[in-house]
Amino acid sequence: MLTRKAIFYAVAGALAWTSSLRGQEATSELRIKLSTPDGSPVNGALVALLNAKDSVVAEGLASESGIRLLLAPRGAYRVRVRRIGYLPFVSSELTLPRANELVLSVESPRVVLQSIVVNSKSQCSRSDPNAQALSTVWDEIDKALRSSQLTILDLLGIGRARKYRRDIDNAGRVIGGDSSEFSITDRRPFGVEDPARLATDGYVIGDMDRGWTIFGPDETVLQSDEFASTHCFRLVRERERPGLIGVAFEPVPLRKLPDISGVIWVDQKTSELREIAFNFVNAGPLSRFDAGGFTRFSRVASGAWIVDEWQLTAPTLAIMAGRSIASQLVVVGRRDTGGGVLRPPQ
């Protein structure tokens, strides 16, 4: 006899965005226009103002025409430009307030990922000075993650996102679910735990009796010190993913909390971030039955980055019991919960 036991999954989304720095002092506006040496606009680049300590005071994405407005208190700064696939460009010093537009010709060497040699050594710190190849790939990932966060800030009040839930049986039939679209009016519209909370409590909370709450990684989590200190990293390539290079991550040895293990995939020709794929580990039945998820990224015409789709998948479980056999868990379907940012109007 198959006795169904209700097991609920409260799924937290895979997206989050950080708020901008807003100083308390009076600020000046700086209009920056970026172009390549041949005059083409540099769009989608991360444009930041650095103070004397090389700390970021203001940051944003260059528009399709290569323009960015930044606000900062009066003082001396340099402009840093980070483009995916290129080493950073840093300008000479300038002073705010400034009366006219700052025009920069941006030229910097390309990043070459195709020639990187992958070995099986795992680094349990992204900042290890001996892990130069890993650091090179991670820098490209970091640019895309930060770009995705800043894209959301630019879309506040005008952009739209979607969420969906699908219940699917073992035959692949959709037996329930819903979907919705909504305006982006919050920097964290899908909701996700803070990195410190995930490091302390894990990525899965609950049990068979109470049900589970599961959390996927987002840009903020992946860039956090907490994620770096609780995971080991190594470079990988797979035959099934030609043209891609990945940064695999897994919990540090002896970490027993429910966590995630997966790979962040990058196009090794363009250095563009493609996908984050992961599974839950140390999570009992959820790990046994391959609960996991993914986040896929896409670049739009303006050069900005959006999360095309994120999804968390958890098995629907039931308890099979009978007079002659011991009770056992079986999978009777799955629940997919996800969403993404809708492409901005062109």
PDB file of C-alpha atoms in Angstrom, residues 98-343:
ATOM      1  CA  ARG A  98      33.730  68.473 -12.582  1.00  0.00           C
ATOM      2  CA  ALA A  99      32.001  70.742 -15.068  1.00  0.00           C
ATOM      3  CA  ASN A 100      32.200  68.673 -18.230  1.00  0.00           C
ATOM      4  CA  GLU A 101      31.715  65.077 -19.335  1.00  0.00           C
ATOM      5  CA  LEU A 102      34.608  62.674 -18.812  1.00  0.00           C
ATOM      6  CA  VAL A 103      35.423  60.861 -22.061  1.00  0.00           C
ATOM      7  CA  LEU A 104      37.609  57.782 -21.718  1.00  0.00           C
ATOM      8  CA  SER A 105      39.191  55.673 -24.429  1.00  0.00           C
ATOM      9  CA  VAL A 106      39.233  52.211 -22.871  1.00  0.00           C
ATOM     10  CA  GLU A 107      41.974  49.838 -23.967  1.00  0.00           C
ATOM     11  CA  SER A 108      43.124  46.778 -22.019  1.00  0.00           C
ATOM     12  CA  PRO A 109      44.394  43.257 -22.841  1.00  0.00           C
ATOM     13  CA  ARG A 110      41.971  40.388 -23.349  1.00  0.00           C
ATOM     14  CA  VAL A 111      41.609  37.572 -20.830  1.00  0.00           C
ATOM     15  CA  VAL A 112      42.459  34.187 -22.370  1.00  0.00           C
ATOM     16  CA  LEU A 113      40.678  31.230 -20.753  1.00  0.00           C
ATOM     17  CA  GLN A 114      41.125  28.673 -23.543  1.00  0.00           C
ATOM     18  CA  SER A 115      44.781  28.084 -22.706  1.00  0.00           C
ATOM     19  CA  ILE A 116      44.220  27.501 -18.987  1.00  0.00           C
ATOM     20  CA  VAL A 117      45.367  24.062 -17.866  1.00  0.00           C
ATOM     21  CA  VAL A 118      42.894  22.311 -15.564  1.00  0.00           C
ATOM     22  CA  ASN A 119      44.156  20.053 -12.788  1.00  0.00           C
ATOM     23  CA  SER A 120      42.340  18.144 -10.069  1.00  0.00           C
ATOM     24  CA  LYS A 121      43.736  20.148  -7.148  1.00  0.00           C
ATOM     25  CA  SER A 122      41.064  21.724  -4.976  1.00  0.00           C
ATOM     26  CA  GLN A 123      41.603  25.115  -3.314  1.00  0.00           C
ATOM     27  CA  CYS A 124      39.672  25.804  -0.117  1.00  0.00           C
ATOM     28  CA  SER A 125      40.187  29.545  -0.549  1.00  0.00           C
ATOM     29  CA  ARG A 126      39.522  31.656  -3.634  1.00  0.00           C
ATOM     30  CA  SER A 127      42.256  34.073  -2.535  1.00  0.00           C
ATOM     31  CA  ASP A 128      45.095  31.519  -2.516  1.00  0.00           C
ATOM     32  CA  PRO A 129      48.038  33.294  -4.253  1.00  0.00           C
ATOM     33  CA  ASN A 130      49.114  29.963  -5.753  1.00  0.00           C
ATOM     34  CA  ALA A 131      45.762  29.497  -7.522  1.00  0.00           C
ATOM     35  CA  GLN A 132      46.254  32.043 -10.321  1.00  0.00           C
ATOM     36  CA  ALA A 133      44.278  30.104 -12.953  1.00  0.00           C
ATOM     37  CA  LEU A 134      41.316  29.717 -10.594  1.00  0.00           C
ATOM     38  CA  SER A 135      41.497  33.408  -9.707  1.00  0.00           C
ATOM     39  CA  THR A 136      41.478  34.393 -13.392  1.00  0.00           C
ATOM     40  CA  VAL A 137      38.289  32.443 -14.113  1.00  0.00           C
ATOM     41  CA  TRP A 138      36.643  33.618 -10.899  1.00  0.00           C
ATOM     42  CA  ASP A 139      37.284  37.273 -11.791  1.00  0.00           C
ATOM     43  CA  GLU A 140      35.205  36.806 -14.957  1.00  0.00           C
ATOM     44  CA  ILE A 141      32.424  35.153 -12.944  1.00  0.00           C
ATOM     45  CA  ASP A 142      32.502  37.977 -10.416  1.00  0.00           C
ATOM     46  CA  LYS A 143      32.038  40.609 -13.138  1.00  0.00           C
ATOM     47  CA  ALA A 144      28.889  38.914 -14.455  1.00  0.00           C
ATOM     48  CA  LEU A 145      27.443  38.391 -10.970  1.00  0.00           C
ATOM     49  CA  ARG A 146      27.999  42.033 -10.077  1.00  0.00           C
ATOM     50  CA  SER A 147      26.580  43.158 -13.434  1.00  0.00           C
ATOM     51  CA  SER A 148      23.414  41.158 -12.773  1.00  0.00           C
ATOM     52  CA  GLN A 149      23.008  42.890  -9.400  1.00  0.00           C
ATOM     53  CA  LEU A 150      23.473  46.353 -10.901  1.00  0.00           C
ATOM     54  CA  THR A 151      21.069  45.573 -13.751  1.00  0.00           C
ATOM     55  CA  ILE A 152      18.324  45.033 -11.185  1.00  0.00           C
ATOM     56  CA  LEU A 153      19.061  48.402  -9.575  1.00  0.00           C
ATOM     57  CA  ASP A 154      18.633  50.037 -12.990  1.00  0.00           C
ATOM     58  CA  LEU A 155      15.337  48.156 -13.499  1.00  0.00           C
ATOM     59  CA  LEU A 156      13.717  49.189 -10.197  1.00  0.00           C
ATOM     60  CA  GLY A 157      10.261  50.554 -10.966  1.00  0.00           C
ATOM     61  CA  ILE A 158      10.414  49.811 -14.708  1.00  0.00           C
ATOM     62  CA  GLY A 159      11.491  46.169 -15.057  1.00  0.00           C
ATOM     63  CA  ARG A 160       9.420  43.036 -14.652  1.00  0.00           C
ATOM     64  CA  ALA A 161      10.131  39.537 -13.381  1.00  0.00           C
ATOM     65  CA  ARG A 162       8.295  36.237 -13.247  1.00  0.00           C
ATOM     66  CA  LYS A 163       7.852  33.345 -10.829  1.00  0.00           C
ATOM     67  CA  TYR A 164       6.419  29.885 -11.387  1.00  0.00           C
ATOM     68  CA  ARG A 165       5.679  26.620  -9.596  1.00  0.00           C
ATOM     69  CA  ARG A 166       5.066  23.279 -11.299  1.00  0.00           C
ATOM     70  CA  ASP A 167       4.121  19.946  -9.733  1.00  0.00           C
ATOM     71  CA  ILE A 168       5.096  17.086 -12.050  1.00  0.00           C
ATOM     72  CA  ASP A 169       4.393  13.360 -11.696  1.00  0.00           C
ATOM     73  CA  ASN A 170       6.753  10.521 -12.584  1.00  0.00           C
ATOM     74  CA  ALA A 171       5.282  10.318 -16.089  1.00  0.00           C
ATOM     75  CA  GLY A 172       6.293  13.918 -16.749  1.00  0.00           C
ATOM     76  CA  ARG A 173       2.741  15.283 -16.582  1.00  0.00           C
ATOM     77  CA  VAL A 174       2.166  18.696 -14.998  1.00  0.00           C
ATOM     78  CA  ILE A 175      -0.487  18.086 -12.340  1.00  0.00           C
ATOM     79  CA  GLY A 176      -0.509  21.494 -10.683  1.00  0.00           C
ATOM     80  CA  GLY A 177       1.174  24.836 -10.391  1.00  0.00           C
ATOM     81  CA  ASP A 178       0.893  28.526 -11.048  1.00  0.00           C
ATOM     82  CA  SER A 179       2.854  31.444 -12.480  1.00  0.00           C
ATOM     83  CA  SER A 180       2.855  35.208 -12.185  1.00  0.00           C
ATOM     84  CA  GLU A 181       4.574  38.337 -13.458  1.00  0.00           C
ATOM     85  CA  PHE A 182       5.288  41.376 -11.323  1.00  0.00           C
ATOM     86  CA  SER A 183       7.050  44.723 -11.405  1.00  0.00           C
ATOM     87  CA  ILE A 184      10.502  44.908  -9.856  1.00  0.00           C
ATOM     88  CA  THR A 185      10.024  47.275  -6.928  1.00  0.00           C
ATOM     89  CA  ASP A 186      12.358  45.584  -4.465  1.00  0.00           C
ATOM     90  CA  ARG A 187      16.074  44.899  -4.625  1.00  0.00           C
ATOM     91  CA  ARG A 188      15.379  41.338  -3.468  1.00  0.00           C
ATOM     92  CA  PRO A 189      12.028  40.501  -5.104  1.00  0.00           C
ATOM     93  CA  PHE A 190      12.423  36.720  -4.813  1.00  0.00           C
ATOM     94  CA  GLY A 191      13.703  36.653  -1.227  1.00  0.00           C
ATOM     95  CA  VAL A 192      16.729  34.705  -0.053  1.00  0.00           C
ATOM     96  CA  GLU A 193      18.572  34.200   3.206  1.00  0.00           C
ATOM     97  CA  ASP A 194      21.683  36.240   3.949  1.00  0.00           C
ATOM     98  CA  PRO A 195      25.031  34.477   3.343  1.00  0.00           C
ATOM     99  CA  ALA A 196      25.861  34.502   7.065  1.00  0.00           C
ATOM    100  CA  ARG A 197      22.595  32.719   7.882  1.00  0.00           C
ATOM    101  CA  LEU A 198      23.206  30.087   5.204  1.00  0.00           C
ATOM    102  CA  ALA A 199      26.729  29.494   6.498  1.00  0.00           C
ATOM    103  CA  THR A 200      25.398  29.042  10.041  1.00  0.00           C
ATOM    104  CA  ASP A 201      22.155  27.122   9.425  1.00  0.00           C
ATOM    105  CA  GLY A 202      22.722  25.487   6.040  1.00  0.00           C
ATOM    106  CA  TYR A 203      20.824  25.524   2.746  1.00  0.00           C
ATOM    107  CA  VAL A 204      18.075  23.126   3.880  1.00  0.00           C
ATOM    108  CA  ILE A 205      15.972  23.587   7.006  1.00  0.00           C
ATOM    109  CA  GLY A 206      13.393  21.085   8.281  1.00  0.00           C
ATOM    110  CA  ASP A 207      12.747  17.351   8.290  1.00  0.00           C
ATOM    111  CA  MET A 208      10.325  14.665   7.108  1.00  0.00           C
ATOM    112  CA  ASP A 209       7.683  15.614   9.649  1.00  0.00           C
ATOM    113  CA  ARG A 210       7.776  19.391   9.263  1.00  0.00           C
ATOM    114  CA  GLY A 211       8.751  19.570   5.603  1.00  0.00           C
ATOM    115  CA  TRP A 212      11.780  21.331   4.176  1.00  0.00           C
ATOM    116  CA  THR A 213      12.731  24.862   3.257  1.00  0.00           C
ATOM    117  CA  ILE A 214      15.475  24.913   0.626  1.00  0.00           C
ATOM    118  CA  PHE A 215      17.656  27.791  -0.539  1.00  0.00           C
ATOM    119  CA  GLY A 216      19.608  28.231  -3.762  1.00  0.00           C
ATOM    120  CA  PRO A 217      22.731  30.374  -4.218  1.00  0.00           C
ATOM    121  CA  ASP A 218      22.399  33.869  -5.625  1.00  0.00           C
ATOM    122  CA  GLU A 219      24.849  36.548  -6.722  1.00  0.00           C
ATOM    123  CA  THR A 220      25.252  37.881  -3.193  1.00  0.00           C
ATOM    124  CA  VAL A 221      25.874  34.434  -1.718  1.00  0.00           C
ATOM    125  CA  LEU A 222      28.410  33.408  -4.356  1.00  0.00           C
ATOM    126  CA  GLN A 223      30.396  36.627  -3.901  1.00  0.00           C
ATOM    127  CA  SER A 224      30.340  36.496  -0.097  1.00  0.00           C
ATOM    128  CA  ASP A 225      33.196  35.788   2.292  1.00  0.00           C
ATOM    129  CA  GLU A 226      30.963  33.226   4.006  1.00  0.00           C
ATOM    130  CA  PHE A 227      30.601  31.184   0.822  1.00  0.00           C
ATOM    131  CA  ALA A 228      34.341  31.384   0.146  1.00  0.00           C
ATOM    132  CA  SER A 229      35.225  30.231   3.665  1.00  0.00           C
ATOM    133  CA  THR A 230      32.840  27.249   3.677  1.00  0.00           C
ATOM    134  CA  HIS A 231      33.608  25.842   0.211  1.00  0.00           C
ATOM    135  CA  CYS A 232      36.520  24.437  -1.776  1.00  0.00           C
ATOM    136  CA  PHE A 233      37.015  25.282  -5.452  1.00  0.00           C
ATOM    137  CA  ARG A 234      38.696  23.760  -8.501  1.00  0.00           C
ATOM    138  CA  LEU A 235      38.678  24.232 -12.262  1.00  0.00           C
ATOM    139  CA  VAL A 236      36.911  21.646 -14.433  1.00  0.00           C
ATOM    140  CA  ARG A 237      36.107  20.876 -18.054  1.00  0.00           C
ATOM    141  CA  GLU A 238      33.599  18.263 -19.270  1.00  0.00           C
ATOM    142  CA  ARG A 239      33.178  16.563 -22.645  1.00  0.00           C
ATOM    143  CA  GLU A 240      29.433  17.128 -22.359  1.00  0.00           C
ATOM    144  CA  ARG A 241      30.013  20.895 -22.235  1.00  0.00           C
ATOM    145  CA  PRO A 242      32.463  21.697 -25.049  1.00  0.00           C
ATOM    146  CA  GLY A 243      33.783  25.234 -25.101  1.00  0.00           C
ATOM    147  CA  LEU A 244      33.101  25.830 -21.417  1.00  0.00           C
ATOM    148  CA  ILE A 245      35.352  25.982 -18.378  1.00  0.00           C
ATOM    149  CA  GLY A 246      33.903  25.645 -14.900  1.00  0.00           C
ATOM    150  CA  VAL A 247      34.635  26.462 -11.290  1.00  0.00           C
ATOM    151  CA  ALA A 248      33.435  23.495  -9.237  1.00  0.00           C
ATOM    152  CA  PHE A 249      32.574  24.091  -5.590  1.00  0.00           C
ATOM    153  CA  GLU A 250      31.835  21.780  -2.659  1.00  0.00           C
ATOM    154  CA  PRO A 251      31.637  22.165   1.135  1.00  0.00           C
ATOM    155  CA  VAL A 252      34.926  22.230   3.025  1.00  0.00           C
ATOM    156  CA  PRO A 253      35.927  18.910   4.643  1.00  0.00           C
ATOM    157  CA  LEU A 254      34.102  18.087   7.895  1.00  0.00           C
ATOM    158  CA  ARG A 255      31.245  20.516   7.182  1.00  0.00           C
ATOM    159  CA  LYS A 256      28.118  18.499   8.003  1.00  0.00           C
ATOM    160  CA  LEU A 257      25.391  21.111   7.559  1.00  0.00           C
ATOM    161  CA  PRO A 258      23.077  20.795   4.541  1.00  0.00           C
ATOM    162  CA  ASP A 259      24.896  22.592   1.755  1.00  0.00           C
ATOM    163  CA  ILE A 260      25.340  22.812  -2.017  1.00  0.00           C
ATOM    164  CA  SER A 261      27.853  21.356  -4.450  1.00  0.00           C
ATOM    165  CA  GLY A 262      28.012  22.323  -8.098  1.00  0.00           C
ATOM    166  CA  VAL A 263      29.746  24.077 -10.990  1.00  0.00           C
ATOM    167  CA  ILE A 264      29.721  27.645 -12.311  1.00  0.00           C
ATOM    168  CA  TRP A 265      30.131  27.436 -16.106  1.00  0.00           C
ATOM    169  CA  VAL A 266      31.859  30.088 -18.242  1.00  0.00           C
ATOM    170  CA  ASP A 267      32.277  30.331 -22.028  1.00  0.00           C
ATOM    171  CA  GLN A 268      36.045  30.035 -22.380  1.00  0.00           C
ATOM    172  CA  LYS A 269      36.115  31.957 -25.683  1.00  0.00           C
ATOM    173  CA  THR A 270      34.082  35.011 -24.608  1.00  0.00           C
ATOM    174  CA  SER A 271      34.554  34.711 -20.792  1.00  0.00           C
ATOM    175  CA  GLU A 272      30.765  35.079 -20.412  1.00  0.00           C
ATOM    176  CA  LEU A 273      28.961  33.416 -17.507  1.00  0.00           C
ATOM    177  CA  ARG A 274      26.469  30.798 -18.719  1.00  0.00           C
ATOM    178  CA  GLU A 275      25.054  28.709 -15.892  1.00  0.00           C
ATOM    179  CA  ILE A 276      25.310  27.710 -12.252  1.00  0.00           C
ATOM    180  CA  ALA A 277      24.244  24.092 -11.669  1.00  0.00           C
ATOM    181  CA  PHE A 278      24.128  22.578  -8.186  1.00  0.00           C
ATOM    182  CA  ASN A 279      22.818  19.797  -5.954  1.00  0.00           C
ATOM    183  CA  PHE A 280      22.054  19.690  -2.258  1.00  0.00           C
ATOM    184  CA  VAL A 281      24.455  17.642  -0.123  1.00  0.00           C
ATOM    185  CA  ASN A 282      24.303  16.494   3.513  1.00  0.00           C
ATOM    186  CA  ALA A 283      20.526  16.903   3.229  1.00  0.00           C
ATOM    187  CA  GLY A 284      19.212  13.388   3.885  1.00  0.00           C
ATOM    188  CA  PRO A 285      16.417  12.308   1.517  1.00  0.00           C
ATOM    189  CA  LEU A 286      16.792  15.457  -0.586  1.00  0.00           C
ATOM    190  CA  SER A 287      20.396  14.548  -1.383  1.00  0.00           C
ATOM    191  CA  ARG A 288      19.499  10.896  -1.898  1.00  0.00           C
ATOM    192  CA  PHE A 289      16.917  11.833  -4.526  1.00  0.00           C
ATOM    193  CA  ASP A 290      19.015  14.509  -6.291  1.00  0.00           C
ATOM    194  CA  ALA A 291      17.353  17.756  -5.248  1.00  0.00           C
ATOM    195  CA  GLY A 292      19.130  20.685  -6.864  1.00  0.00           C
ATOM    196  CA  GLY A 293      18.772  23.573  -9.233  1.00  0.00           C
ATOM    197  CA  PHE A 294      20.308  25.970 -11.720  1.00  0.00           C
ATOM    198  CA  THR A 295      20.622  29.645 -12.610  1.00  0.00           C
ATOM    199  CA  ARG A 296      21.101  30.686 -16.260  1.00  0.00           C
ATOM    200  CA  PHE A 297      22.387  34.070 -17.338  1.00  0.00           C
ATOM    201  CA  SER A 298      21.959  36.018 -20.563  1.00  0.00           C
ATOM    202  CA  ARG A 299      23.361  39.239 -21.983  1.00  0.00           C
ATOM    203  CA  VAL A 300      20.841  41.658 -23.490  1.00  0.00           C
ATOM    204  CA  ALA A 301      21.414  44.132 -26.322  1.00  0.00           C
ATOM    205  CA  SER A 302      22.378  46.967 -23.963  1.00  0.00           C
ATOM    206  CA  GLY A 303      25.267  44.862 -22.651  1.00  0.00           C
ATOM    207  CA  ALA A 304      23.564  44.346 -19.282  1.00  0.00           C
ATOM    208  CA  TRP A 305      23.261  40.914 -17.692  1.00  0.00           C
ATOM    209  CA  ILE A 306      20.038  39.333 -16.476  1.00  0.00           C
ATOM    210  CA  VAL A 307      19.094  36.034 -14.890  1.00  0.00           C
ATOM    211  CA  ASP A 308      17.160  34.385 -17.712  1.00  0.00           C
ATOM    212  CA  GLU A 309      15.892  31.639 -15.438  1.00  0.00           C
ATOM    213  CA  TRP A 310      16.547  30.121 -12.041  1.00  0.00           C
ATOM    214  CA  GLN A 311      14.984  26.908 -10.826  1.00  0.00           C
ATOM    215  CA  LEU A 312      14.997  24.745  -7.722  1.00  0.00           C
ATOM    216  CA  THR A 313      13.853  21.133  -8.064  1.00  0.00           C
ATOM    217  CA  ALA A 314      12.850  18.943  -5.119  1.00  0.00           C
ATOM    218  CA  PRO A 315      11.372  15.426  -5.177  1.00  0.00           C
ATOM    219  CA  THR A 316       7.804  14.769  -4.096  1.00  0.00           C
ATOM    220  CA  LEU A 317       8.113  11.870  -1.668  1.00  0.00           C
ATOM    221  CA  ALA A 318       5.667   9.326  -0.320  1.00  0.00           C
ATOM    222  CA  ILE A 319       5.961   6.518   2.202  1.00  0.00           C
ATOM    223  CA  MET A 320       5.232   3.048   0.855  1.00  0.00           C
ATOM    224  CA  ALA A 321       4.174   0.645   3.591  1.00  0.00           C
ATOM    225  CA  GLY A 322       2.771  -2.877   3.651  1.00  0.00           C
ATOM    226  CA  ARG A 323       2.341  -5.860   5.930  1.00  0.00           C
ATOM    227  CA  SER A 324       5.202  -7.812   4.454  1.00  0.00           C
ATOM    228  CA  ILE A 325       7.689  -5.017   3.739  1.00  0.00           C
ATOM    229  CA  ALA A 326       9.262  -2.277   5.789  1.00  0.00           C
ATOM    230  CA  SER A 327       8.162   1.292   5.147  1.00  0.00           C
ATOM    231  CA  GLN A 328      10.274   3.070   2.570  1.00  0.00           C
ATOM    232  CA  LEU A 329      10.459   6.418   0.836  1.00  0.00           C
ATOM    233  CA  VAL A 330       9.628   6.549  -2.866  1.00  0.00           C
ATOM    234  CA  VAL A 331       9.590   9.389  -5.375  1.00  0.00           C
ATOM    235  CA  VAL A 332       6.157  10.084  -6.863  1.00  0.00           C
ATOM    236  CA  GLY A 333       7.054  13.269  -8.712  1.00  0.00           C
ATOM    237  CA  ARG A 334       8.829  16.565  -8.278  1.00  0.00           C
ATOM    238  CA  ARG A 335       8.204  20.250  -7.685  1.00  0.00           C
ATOM    239  CA  ASP A 336       9.966  22.881  -9.787  1.00  0.00           C
ATOM    240  CA  THR A 337       9.976  26.419  -8.441  1.00  0.00           C
ATOM    241  CA  GLY A 338      11.681  29.203 -10.309  1.00  0.00           C
ATOM    242  CA  GLY A 339      11.577  32.508 -12.079  1.00  0.00           C
ATOM    243  CA  GLY A 340      13.694  35.117 -13.760  1.00  0.00           C
ATOM    244  CA  VAL A 341      13.981  38.677 -14.988  1.00  0.00           C
ATOM    245  CA  LEU A 342      12.027  39.426 -18.145  1.00  0.00           C
ATOM    246  CA  ARG A 343      14.116  40.945 -20.910  1.00  0.00           C
TER     247      ARG A 343
END
